[in-house]
Coordinates of C-alpha atoms and ligand atoms in Angstrom, one line a residue:
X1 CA -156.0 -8.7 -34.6
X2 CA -154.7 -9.2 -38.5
X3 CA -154.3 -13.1 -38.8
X4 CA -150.9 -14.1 -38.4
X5 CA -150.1 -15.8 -42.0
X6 CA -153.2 -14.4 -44.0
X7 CA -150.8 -13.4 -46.9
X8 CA -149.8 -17.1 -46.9
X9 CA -153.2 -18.4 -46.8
X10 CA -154.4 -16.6 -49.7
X11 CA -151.6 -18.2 -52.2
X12 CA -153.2 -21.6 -53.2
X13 CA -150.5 -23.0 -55.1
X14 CA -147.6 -21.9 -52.6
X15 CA -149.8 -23.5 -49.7
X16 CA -149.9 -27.0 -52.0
X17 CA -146.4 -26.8 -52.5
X18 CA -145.3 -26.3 -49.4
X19 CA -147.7 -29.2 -47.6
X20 CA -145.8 -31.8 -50.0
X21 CA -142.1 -30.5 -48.5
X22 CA -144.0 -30.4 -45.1
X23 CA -144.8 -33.9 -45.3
X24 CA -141.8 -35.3 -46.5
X25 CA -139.7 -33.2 -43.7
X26 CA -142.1 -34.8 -41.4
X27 CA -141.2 -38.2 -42.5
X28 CA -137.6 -37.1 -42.2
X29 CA -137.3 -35.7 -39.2
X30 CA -139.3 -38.9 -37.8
X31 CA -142.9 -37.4 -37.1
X32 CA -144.0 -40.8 -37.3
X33 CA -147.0 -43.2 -36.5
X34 CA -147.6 -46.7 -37.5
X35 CA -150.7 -46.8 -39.0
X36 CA -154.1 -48.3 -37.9
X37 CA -154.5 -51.1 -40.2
X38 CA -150.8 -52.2 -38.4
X39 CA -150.6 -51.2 -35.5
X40 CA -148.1 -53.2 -34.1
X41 CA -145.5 -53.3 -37.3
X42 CA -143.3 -50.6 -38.9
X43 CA -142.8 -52.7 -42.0
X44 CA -145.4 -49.9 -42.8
X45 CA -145.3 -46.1 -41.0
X46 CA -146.9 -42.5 -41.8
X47 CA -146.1 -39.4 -40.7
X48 CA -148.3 -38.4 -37.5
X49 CA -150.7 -35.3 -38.1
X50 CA -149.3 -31.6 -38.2
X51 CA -150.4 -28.2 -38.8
X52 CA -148.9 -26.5 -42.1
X53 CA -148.6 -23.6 -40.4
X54 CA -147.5 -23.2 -36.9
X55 CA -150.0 -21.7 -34.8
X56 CA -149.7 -17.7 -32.7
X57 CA -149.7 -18.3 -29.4
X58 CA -149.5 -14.9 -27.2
X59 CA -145.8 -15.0 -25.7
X60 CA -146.9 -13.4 -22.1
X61 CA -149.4 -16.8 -21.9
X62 CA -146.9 -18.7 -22.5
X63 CA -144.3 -17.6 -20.2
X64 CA -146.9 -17.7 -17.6
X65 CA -147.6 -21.4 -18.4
X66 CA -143.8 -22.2 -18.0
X67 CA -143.9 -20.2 -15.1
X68 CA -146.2 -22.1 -13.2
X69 CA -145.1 -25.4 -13.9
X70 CA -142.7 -25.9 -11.0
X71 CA -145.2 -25.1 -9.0
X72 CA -147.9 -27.8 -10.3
X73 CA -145.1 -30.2 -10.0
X74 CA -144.8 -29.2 -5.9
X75 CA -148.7 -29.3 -6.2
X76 CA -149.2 -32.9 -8.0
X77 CA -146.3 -34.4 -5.2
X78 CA -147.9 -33.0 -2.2
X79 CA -151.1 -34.1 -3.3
X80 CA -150.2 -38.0 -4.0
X81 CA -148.4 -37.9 -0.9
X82 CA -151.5 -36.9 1.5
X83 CA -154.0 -40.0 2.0
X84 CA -156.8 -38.1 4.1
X85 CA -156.7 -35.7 0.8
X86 CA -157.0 -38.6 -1.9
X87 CA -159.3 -39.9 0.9
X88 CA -161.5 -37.1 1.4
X89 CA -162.0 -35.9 -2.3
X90 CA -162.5 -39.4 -3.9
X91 CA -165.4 -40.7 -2.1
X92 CA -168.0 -40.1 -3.4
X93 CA -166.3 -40.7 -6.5
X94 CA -165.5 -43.9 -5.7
X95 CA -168.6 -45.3 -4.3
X96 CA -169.9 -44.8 -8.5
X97 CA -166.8 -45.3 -10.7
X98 CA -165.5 -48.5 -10.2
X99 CA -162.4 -47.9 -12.0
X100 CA -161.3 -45.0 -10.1
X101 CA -162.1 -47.3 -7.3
X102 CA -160.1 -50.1 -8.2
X103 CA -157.3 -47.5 -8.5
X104 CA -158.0 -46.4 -5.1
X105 CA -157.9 -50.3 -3.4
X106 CA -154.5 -50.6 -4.8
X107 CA -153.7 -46.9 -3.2
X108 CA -154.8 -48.2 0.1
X109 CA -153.3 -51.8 0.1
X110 CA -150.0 -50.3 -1.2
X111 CA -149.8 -47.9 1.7
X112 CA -151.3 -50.7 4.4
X113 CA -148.5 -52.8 3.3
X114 CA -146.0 -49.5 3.4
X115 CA -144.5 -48.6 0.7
X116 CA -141.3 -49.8 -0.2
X117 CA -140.5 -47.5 -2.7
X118 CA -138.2 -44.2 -1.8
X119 CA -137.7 -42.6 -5.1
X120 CA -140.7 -40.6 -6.8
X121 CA -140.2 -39.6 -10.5
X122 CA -143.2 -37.5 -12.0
X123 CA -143.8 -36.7 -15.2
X124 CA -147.1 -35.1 -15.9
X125 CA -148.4 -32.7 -18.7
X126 CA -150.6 -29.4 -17.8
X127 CA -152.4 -28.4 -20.6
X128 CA -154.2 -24.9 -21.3
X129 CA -156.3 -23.4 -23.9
X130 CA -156.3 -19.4 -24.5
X131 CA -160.2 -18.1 -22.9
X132 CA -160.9 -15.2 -24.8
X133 CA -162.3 -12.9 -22.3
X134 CA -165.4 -10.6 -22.7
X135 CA -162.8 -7.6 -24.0
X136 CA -161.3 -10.4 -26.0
X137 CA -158.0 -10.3 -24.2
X138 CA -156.9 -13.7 -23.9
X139 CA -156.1 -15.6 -20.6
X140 CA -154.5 -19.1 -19.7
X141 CA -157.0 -21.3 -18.1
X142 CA -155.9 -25.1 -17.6
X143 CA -158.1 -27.8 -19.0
X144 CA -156.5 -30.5 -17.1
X145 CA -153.1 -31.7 -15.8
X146 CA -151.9 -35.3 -16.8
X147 CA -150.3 -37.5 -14.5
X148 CA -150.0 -40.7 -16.4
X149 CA -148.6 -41.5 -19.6
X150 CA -148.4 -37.8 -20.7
X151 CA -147.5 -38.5 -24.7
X152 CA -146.5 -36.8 -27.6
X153 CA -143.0 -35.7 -26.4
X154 CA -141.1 -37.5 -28.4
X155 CA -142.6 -36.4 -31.7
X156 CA -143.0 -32.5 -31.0
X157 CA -139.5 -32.2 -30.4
X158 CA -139.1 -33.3 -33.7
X159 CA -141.8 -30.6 -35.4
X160 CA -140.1 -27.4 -34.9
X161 CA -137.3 -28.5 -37.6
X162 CA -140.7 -29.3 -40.1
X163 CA -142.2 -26.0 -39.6
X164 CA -139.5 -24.0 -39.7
X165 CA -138.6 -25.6 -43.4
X166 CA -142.2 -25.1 -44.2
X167 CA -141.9 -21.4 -43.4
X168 CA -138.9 -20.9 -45.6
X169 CA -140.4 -22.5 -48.5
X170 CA -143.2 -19.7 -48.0
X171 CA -140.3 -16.8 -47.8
X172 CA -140.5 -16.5 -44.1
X173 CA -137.1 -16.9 -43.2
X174 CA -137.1 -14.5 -40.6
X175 CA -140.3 -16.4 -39.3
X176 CA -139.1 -19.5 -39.1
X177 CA -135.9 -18.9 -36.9
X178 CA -137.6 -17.4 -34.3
X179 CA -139.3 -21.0 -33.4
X180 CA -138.7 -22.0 -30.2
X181 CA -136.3 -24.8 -29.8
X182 CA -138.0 -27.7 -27.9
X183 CA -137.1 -30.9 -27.1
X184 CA -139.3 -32.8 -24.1
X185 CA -137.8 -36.2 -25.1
X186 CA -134.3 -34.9 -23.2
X187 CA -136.5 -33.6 -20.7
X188 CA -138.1 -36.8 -20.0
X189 CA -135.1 -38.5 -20.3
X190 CA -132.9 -36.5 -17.8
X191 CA -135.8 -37.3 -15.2
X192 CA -136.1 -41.1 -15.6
X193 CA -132.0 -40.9 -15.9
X194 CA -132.3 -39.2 -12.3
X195 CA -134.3 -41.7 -10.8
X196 CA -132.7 -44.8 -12.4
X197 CA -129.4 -43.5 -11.0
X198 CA -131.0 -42.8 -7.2
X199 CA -132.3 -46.3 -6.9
X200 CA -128.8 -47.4 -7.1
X201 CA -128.3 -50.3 -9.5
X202 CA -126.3 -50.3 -12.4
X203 CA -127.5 -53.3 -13.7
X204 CA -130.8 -52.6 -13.7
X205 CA -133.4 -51.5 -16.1
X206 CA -136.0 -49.2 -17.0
X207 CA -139.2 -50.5 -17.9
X208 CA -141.9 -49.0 -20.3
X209 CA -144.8 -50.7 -19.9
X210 CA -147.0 -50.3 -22.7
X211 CA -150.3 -51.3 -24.7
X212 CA -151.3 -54.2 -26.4
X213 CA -152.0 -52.2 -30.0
X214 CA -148.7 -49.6 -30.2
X215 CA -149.1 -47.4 -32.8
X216 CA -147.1 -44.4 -30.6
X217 CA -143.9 -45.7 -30.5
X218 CA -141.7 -44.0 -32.0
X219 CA -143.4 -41.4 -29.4
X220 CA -141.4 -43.6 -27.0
X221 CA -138.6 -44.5 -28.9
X222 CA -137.7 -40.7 -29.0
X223 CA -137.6 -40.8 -25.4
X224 CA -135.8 -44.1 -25.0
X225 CA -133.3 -43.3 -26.6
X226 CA -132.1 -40.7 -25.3
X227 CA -132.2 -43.2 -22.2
X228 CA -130.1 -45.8 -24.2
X229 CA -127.7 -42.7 -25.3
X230 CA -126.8 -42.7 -21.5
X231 CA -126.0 -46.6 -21.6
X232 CA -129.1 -47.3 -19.8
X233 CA -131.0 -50.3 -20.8
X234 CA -134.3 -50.2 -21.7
X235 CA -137.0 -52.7 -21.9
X236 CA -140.5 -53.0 -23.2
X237 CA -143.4 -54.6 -21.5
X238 CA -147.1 -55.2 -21.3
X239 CA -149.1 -55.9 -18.1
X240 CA -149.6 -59.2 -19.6
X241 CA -145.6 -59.8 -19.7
X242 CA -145.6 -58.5 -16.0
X243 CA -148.5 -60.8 -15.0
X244 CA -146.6 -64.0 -16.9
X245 CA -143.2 -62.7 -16.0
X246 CA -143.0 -60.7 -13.3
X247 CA -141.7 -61.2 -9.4
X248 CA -140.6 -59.3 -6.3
X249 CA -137.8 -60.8 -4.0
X250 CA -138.1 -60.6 -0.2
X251 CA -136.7 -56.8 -0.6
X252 CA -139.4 -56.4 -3.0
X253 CA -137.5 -55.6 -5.9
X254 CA -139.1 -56.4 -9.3
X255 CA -137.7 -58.7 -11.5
X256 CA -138.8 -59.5 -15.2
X257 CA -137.1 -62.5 -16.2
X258 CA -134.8 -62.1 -13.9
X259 CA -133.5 -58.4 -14.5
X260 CA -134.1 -56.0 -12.1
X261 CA -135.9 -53.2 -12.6
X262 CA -135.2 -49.7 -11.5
X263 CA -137.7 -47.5 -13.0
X264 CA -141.5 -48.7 -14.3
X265 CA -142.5 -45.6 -16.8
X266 CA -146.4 -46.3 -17.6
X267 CA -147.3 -45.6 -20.8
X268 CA -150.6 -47.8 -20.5
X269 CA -153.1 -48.5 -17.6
X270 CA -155.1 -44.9 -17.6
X271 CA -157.9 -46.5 -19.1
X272 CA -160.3 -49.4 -18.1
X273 CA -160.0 -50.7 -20.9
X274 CA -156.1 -51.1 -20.4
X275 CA -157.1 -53.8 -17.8
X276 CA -158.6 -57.2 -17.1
X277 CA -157.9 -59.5 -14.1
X278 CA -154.6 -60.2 -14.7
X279 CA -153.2 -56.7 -15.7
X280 CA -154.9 -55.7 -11.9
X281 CA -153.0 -58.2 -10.4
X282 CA -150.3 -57.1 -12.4
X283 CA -150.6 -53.4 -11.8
X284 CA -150.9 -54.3 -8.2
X285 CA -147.6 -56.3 -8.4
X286 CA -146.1 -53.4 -9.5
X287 CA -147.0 -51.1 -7.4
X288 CA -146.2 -53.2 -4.2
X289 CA -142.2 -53.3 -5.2
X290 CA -139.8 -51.0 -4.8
X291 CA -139.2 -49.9 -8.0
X292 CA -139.8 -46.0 -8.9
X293 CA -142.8 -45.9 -10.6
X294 CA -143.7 -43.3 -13.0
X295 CA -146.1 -42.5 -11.6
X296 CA -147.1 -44.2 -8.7
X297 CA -150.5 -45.1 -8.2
X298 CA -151.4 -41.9 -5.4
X299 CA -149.8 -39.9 -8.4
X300 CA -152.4 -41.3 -11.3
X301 CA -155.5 -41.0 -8.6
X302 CA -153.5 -36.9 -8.1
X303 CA -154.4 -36.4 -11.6
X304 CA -158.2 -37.3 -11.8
X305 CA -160.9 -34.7 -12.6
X306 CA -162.4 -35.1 -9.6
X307 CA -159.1 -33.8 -7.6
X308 CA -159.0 -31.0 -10.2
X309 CA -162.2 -30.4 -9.3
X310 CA -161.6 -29.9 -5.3
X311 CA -158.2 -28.2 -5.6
X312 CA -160.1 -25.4 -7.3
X313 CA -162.2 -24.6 -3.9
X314 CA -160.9 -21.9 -1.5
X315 CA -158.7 -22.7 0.9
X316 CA -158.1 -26.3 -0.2
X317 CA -154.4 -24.8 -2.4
X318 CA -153.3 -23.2 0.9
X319 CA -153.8 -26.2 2.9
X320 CA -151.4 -28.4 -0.1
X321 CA -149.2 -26.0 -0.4
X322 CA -148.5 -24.6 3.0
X323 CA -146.0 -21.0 3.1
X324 CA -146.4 -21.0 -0.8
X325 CA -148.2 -18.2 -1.2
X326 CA -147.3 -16.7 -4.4
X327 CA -146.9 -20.7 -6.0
X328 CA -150.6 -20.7 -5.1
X329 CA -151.6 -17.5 -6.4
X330 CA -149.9 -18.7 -9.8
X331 CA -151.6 -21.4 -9.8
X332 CA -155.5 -20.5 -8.9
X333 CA -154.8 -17.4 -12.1
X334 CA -155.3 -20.6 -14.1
X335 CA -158.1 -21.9 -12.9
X336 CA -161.1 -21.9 -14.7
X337 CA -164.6 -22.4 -13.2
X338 CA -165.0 -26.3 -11.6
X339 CA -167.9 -27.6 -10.1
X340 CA -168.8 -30.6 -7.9
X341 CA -172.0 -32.6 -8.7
X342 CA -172.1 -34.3 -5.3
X343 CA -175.5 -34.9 -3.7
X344 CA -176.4 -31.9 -2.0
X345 CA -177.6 -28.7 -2.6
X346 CA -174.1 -27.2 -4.4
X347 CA -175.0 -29.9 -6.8
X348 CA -178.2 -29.6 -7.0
X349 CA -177.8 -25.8 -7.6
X350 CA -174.9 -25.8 -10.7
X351 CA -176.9 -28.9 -12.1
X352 CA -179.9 -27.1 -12.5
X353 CA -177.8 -23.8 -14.2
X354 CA -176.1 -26.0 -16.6
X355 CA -179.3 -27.6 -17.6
X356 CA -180.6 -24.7 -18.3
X357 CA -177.6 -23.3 -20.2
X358 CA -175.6 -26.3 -21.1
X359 CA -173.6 -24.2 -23.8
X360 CA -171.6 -22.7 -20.7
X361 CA -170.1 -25.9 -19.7
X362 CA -168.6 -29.0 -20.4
X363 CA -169.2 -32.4 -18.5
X364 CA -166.6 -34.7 -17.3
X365 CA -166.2 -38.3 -16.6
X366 CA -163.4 -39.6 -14.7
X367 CA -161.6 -40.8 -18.0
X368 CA -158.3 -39.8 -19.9
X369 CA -157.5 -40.1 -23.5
X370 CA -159.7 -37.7 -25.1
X371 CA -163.6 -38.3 -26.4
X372 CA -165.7 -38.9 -23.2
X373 CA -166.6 -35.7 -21.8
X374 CA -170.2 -34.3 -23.1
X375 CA -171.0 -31.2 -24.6
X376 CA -174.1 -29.1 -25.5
X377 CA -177.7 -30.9 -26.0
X378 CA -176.0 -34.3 -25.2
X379 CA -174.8 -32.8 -21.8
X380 CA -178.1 -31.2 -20.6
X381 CA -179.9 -34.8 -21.6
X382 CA -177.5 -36.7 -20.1
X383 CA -177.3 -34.3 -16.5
X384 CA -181.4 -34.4 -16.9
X385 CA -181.6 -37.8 -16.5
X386 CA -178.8 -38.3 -13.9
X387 CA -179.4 -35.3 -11.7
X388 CA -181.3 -36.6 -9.0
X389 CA -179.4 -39.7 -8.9
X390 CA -175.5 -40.5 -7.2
X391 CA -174.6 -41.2 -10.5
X392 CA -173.8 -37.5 -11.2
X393 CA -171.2 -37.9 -9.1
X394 CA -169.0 -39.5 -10.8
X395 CA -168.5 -36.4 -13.3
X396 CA -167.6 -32.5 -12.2
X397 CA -168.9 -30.0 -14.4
X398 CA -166.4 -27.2 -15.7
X399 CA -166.9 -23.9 -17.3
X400 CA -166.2 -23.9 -21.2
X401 CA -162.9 -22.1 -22.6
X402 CA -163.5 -20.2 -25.7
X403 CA -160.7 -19.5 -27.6
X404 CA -160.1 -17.6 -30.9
X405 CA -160.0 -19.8 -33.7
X406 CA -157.9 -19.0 -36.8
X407 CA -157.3 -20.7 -40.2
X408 CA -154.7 -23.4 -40.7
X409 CA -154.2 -26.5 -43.1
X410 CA -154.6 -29.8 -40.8
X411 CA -152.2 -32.3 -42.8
X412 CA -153.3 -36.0 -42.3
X413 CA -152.8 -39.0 -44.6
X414 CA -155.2 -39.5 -46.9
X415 CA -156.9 -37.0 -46.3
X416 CA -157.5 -33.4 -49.0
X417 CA -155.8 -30.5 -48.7
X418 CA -158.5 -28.0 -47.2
X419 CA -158.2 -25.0 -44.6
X420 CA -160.0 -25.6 -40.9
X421 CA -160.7 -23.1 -38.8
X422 CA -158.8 -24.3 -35.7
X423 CA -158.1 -23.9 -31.8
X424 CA -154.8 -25.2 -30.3
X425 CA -154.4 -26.4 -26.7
X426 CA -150.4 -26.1 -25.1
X427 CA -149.1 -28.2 -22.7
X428 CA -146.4 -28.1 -20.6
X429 CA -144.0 -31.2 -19.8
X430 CA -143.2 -31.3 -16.1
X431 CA -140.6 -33.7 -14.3
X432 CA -139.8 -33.9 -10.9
X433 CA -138.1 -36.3 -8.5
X434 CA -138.5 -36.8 -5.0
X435 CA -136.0 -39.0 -2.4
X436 CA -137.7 -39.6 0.9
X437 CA -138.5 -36.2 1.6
X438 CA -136.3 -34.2 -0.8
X439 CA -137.0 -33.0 -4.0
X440 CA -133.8 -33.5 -6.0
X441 CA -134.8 -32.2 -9.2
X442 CA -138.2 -30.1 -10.4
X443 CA -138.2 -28.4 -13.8
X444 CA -140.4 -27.4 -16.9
X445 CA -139.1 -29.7 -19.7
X446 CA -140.6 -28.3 -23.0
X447 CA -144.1 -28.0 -24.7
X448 CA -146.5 -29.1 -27.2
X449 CA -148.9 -27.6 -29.4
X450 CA -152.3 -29.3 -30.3
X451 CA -154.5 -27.9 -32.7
X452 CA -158.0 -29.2 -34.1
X453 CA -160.8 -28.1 -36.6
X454 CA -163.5 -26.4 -34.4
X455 CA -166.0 -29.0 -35.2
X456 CA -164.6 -30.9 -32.5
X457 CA -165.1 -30.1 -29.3
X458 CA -163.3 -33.2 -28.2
X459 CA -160.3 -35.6 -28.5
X460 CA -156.6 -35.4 -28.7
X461 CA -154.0 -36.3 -31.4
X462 CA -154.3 -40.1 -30.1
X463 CA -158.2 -40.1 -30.5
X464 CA -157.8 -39.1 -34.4
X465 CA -158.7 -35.3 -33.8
X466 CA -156.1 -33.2 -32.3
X467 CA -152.8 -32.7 -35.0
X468 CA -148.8 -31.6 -33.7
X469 CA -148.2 -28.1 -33.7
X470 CA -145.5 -25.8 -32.7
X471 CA -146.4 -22.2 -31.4
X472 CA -144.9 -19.4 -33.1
X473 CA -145.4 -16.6 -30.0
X474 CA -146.9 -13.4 -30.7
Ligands
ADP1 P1 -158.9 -36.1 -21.4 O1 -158.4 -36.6 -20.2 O2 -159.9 -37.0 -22.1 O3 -157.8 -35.6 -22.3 P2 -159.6 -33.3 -21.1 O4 -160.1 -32.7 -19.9 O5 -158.3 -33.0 -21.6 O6 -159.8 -34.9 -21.0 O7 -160.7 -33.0 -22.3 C1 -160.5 -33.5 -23.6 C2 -160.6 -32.3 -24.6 O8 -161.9 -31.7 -24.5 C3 -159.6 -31.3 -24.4 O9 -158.4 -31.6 -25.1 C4 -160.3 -30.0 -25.0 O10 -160.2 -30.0 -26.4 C5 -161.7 -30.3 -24.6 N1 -162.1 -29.6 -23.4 C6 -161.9 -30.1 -22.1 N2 -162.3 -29.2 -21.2 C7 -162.7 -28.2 -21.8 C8 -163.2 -26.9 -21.4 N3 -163.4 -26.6 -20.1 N4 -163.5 -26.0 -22.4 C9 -163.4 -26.3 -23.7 N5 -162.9 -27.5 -24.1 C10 -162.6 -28.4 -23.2
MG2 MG1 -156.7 -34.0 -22.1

């Protein structure tokens, strides 16, 4: 296949051109980040990393990753909602990863206690890369669905506008207006809106709890406001402020300072660092009132490798998603290969192949937020030494997607103007909310394109790695 803007690529001087519009548009348009030496200021802010060039992504891929979406939605719900499940497929997790244990006390105690929570608002991302196959057709395999604090919503629906003015500048005209319009924020929004309005206080607020060091926010801010734009009233927390601040009544609704809170959306807590004592009493505090949380805790534990992992067995899809039959068949068409490293001889077995061909595989922790799985040389040392040990099970092992890279321009501050050659991942925003039993509203609610050199084999546009991109479908 020709490479989609090879004409472009050759022209040095239009390329240098056009990365000086690209970056002021970005700034324009509010691509924005603070930057690392102040995190938590916007005295000072730079543009967040972008392609120059949007990147092809085959259209019939992504259709089918729209297409599915509703259906991972159904999937991510069913699962939170069935203990034995979370039960079942986390323990031996558990027993050697004390975070996703802690996670899984507050599970338990919140459903001993019974939950006084009747609204559920989800809002995960499911994110693909494109496998090229052995004929070098391309297929959609998901690399992992994210259940808590999905980001980069905000911003993408703000990156069309920037490449579509870069593509003009290069004469592609035509090009740029067939760009997708896309706008997650309003998706995001509409669901929090949703559940806001079903737990039935107009004076109440939605929370975003956030981070300590908050150099995403105008990530957030996109998605606020579209909140505030419907007159409701956002705040923003930490678990700190929750922990000093933070009370339930004998209904248990929360209170901060005496306002009552409607919806909690988590943009924090996925990562142990996010926590020390008080931010586990805090998330506990949380979680025990009857606000809607976003997600609630079953939800985060939904999202883990290790119930990736399991889902991907035979059978285990039909059991979640009973009379669904063609939802499931969508669904497994993504899968990629995922294997358990529990004792025993399955584990013993896959252990031993990816040892002995490491390149075939990637190893995963239970962690989010890009940079901890292990790759390569580092993976076969690191399964060598744990594979005759419990240890192992706190990882799965999954087969490597290899996509087909292609040149691009990765435009960061600071940093020269030189081509990479690149592979993007897409994601796709999914919302849903859930009353009692009823789901009132499921949908797809936009994308986002991440693209990196090839160097890495790790890490997302938080971790430094990943850049914003915006598919141009081929
Ligand atoms: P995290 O929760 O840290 O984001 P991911 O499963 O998304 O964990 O992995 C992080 C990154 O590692 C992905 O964005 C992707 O670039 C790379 N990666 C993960 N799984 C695979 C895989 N099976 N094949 C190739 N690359 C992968
Ligand atoms: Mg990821």
């Amino acid at each position: 296949m020709a490479e989609l803007w090879e004409d472009v690529l050759r022209d040095k001087l239009a390329i240098q051109e056009a990365a000086l519009v690209a970056v002021d548009a970005a700034l324009l348009e509010g691509v924005l980040m603070r930057t690392e030496r102040e995190p938590n200021a916007s005295d000072v802010v730079n543009y967040a990393p972008f392609t120059l060039l949007p990147s092809a992504v085959p259209s019939a891929l992504f259709e089918q990753a729209y297409a599915v979406q509703q259906d991972f939605n159904l999937l991510v719900d069913a699962v939170s909602q069935n203990k034995e499940f979370l039960e079942h497929t986390l323990a031996s997790t558990i027993k050697v990863d004390d975070f996703t244990a802690r996670l899984f006390r507050i599970h338990m105690q919140v459903l001993e206690e019974g939950l006084a929570q009747s609204v559920f608002l989800g809002i995960n991302r499911s994110d693909y890369m494109f496998d090229c196959g052995v004929d070098g057709t391309p297929a959609l395999k998901q690399i992992e669905i994210n259940t808590i604090a999905a980001s980069f919503g905000g911003l993408t629906s703000r990156t069309v506008a920037v490449h579509g003015r870069v593509l003009k500048v290069l004469g592609k005209s035509k090009e740029a207006s067939r760009l997708l319009p896309n706008n997650p924020s309003k998706g995001l929004a509409l669901g929090i809106a949703k559940a806001w309005e079903l737990y039935g206080s107009q004076t109440a607020v939605v929370m975003f709890l956030v981070e300590e060091v908050q150099r995403n926010i105008f990530d957030q801010r996109c998605v606020e406001n579209e909140l505030w734009n419907r007159n409701i009233r956002v705040i923003r927390k930490r678990f700190r402020d929750v922990f000093e601040k933070g009370s339930l009544d004998d209904a248990r609704r929360l209170y901060m300072d005496g306002q009552e809170v409607a919806v909690v959306y988590y943009r924090e807590g996925y990562v142990p660092k996010n926590y020390d004592q008080q931010n586990w009493e805090a998330r506990l505090l949380l979680e025990r009132s009857r606000a809607v949380k976003c997600p609630d805790i079953a939800t985060q534990l939904a999202g883990t490798k290790k119930v990736q992992q399991e889902l991907s067995r035979p059978g285990t899809l039909e059991r979640l998603l009973p009379g669904r039959a063609e939802a499931v068949a969508r669904i497994r068409a993504t899968f990629a290969g995922l294997y358990s490293l529990d004792m025993g001889e399955e584990g013993d077995k896959i252990a031993a192949t990816a040892i002995a061909d490491p390149d075939r595989f990637v190893l995963k922790p239970q962690r989010e937020g890009g940079g901890n799985n292990l790759y390569g040389e580092e993976l076969r040392q690191v399964l060598e030494k744990i594979r005759d040990s419990p240890e192992r099970t706190s990882y799965i092992l999954m087969d490597k997607i290899k996509p087909q890279p292609a040149r691009n321009y990765l435009l960061r501050a600071h940093s020269p103007l030189q081509v990479s050659e690149c592979i993007s991942e897409l994601g796709i925003f999914g919302v849903y909310v859930r009353q009692g039993t009823e789901m009132v509203m499921n949908k797809a609610a936009g994308h986002l394109l991440r693209t990196k050199a090839i160097e890495h084999a790790d890490g997302g546009v938080a971790a430094g790695v990943a850049v914003l991109d915006t598919p141009y479908l081929v």
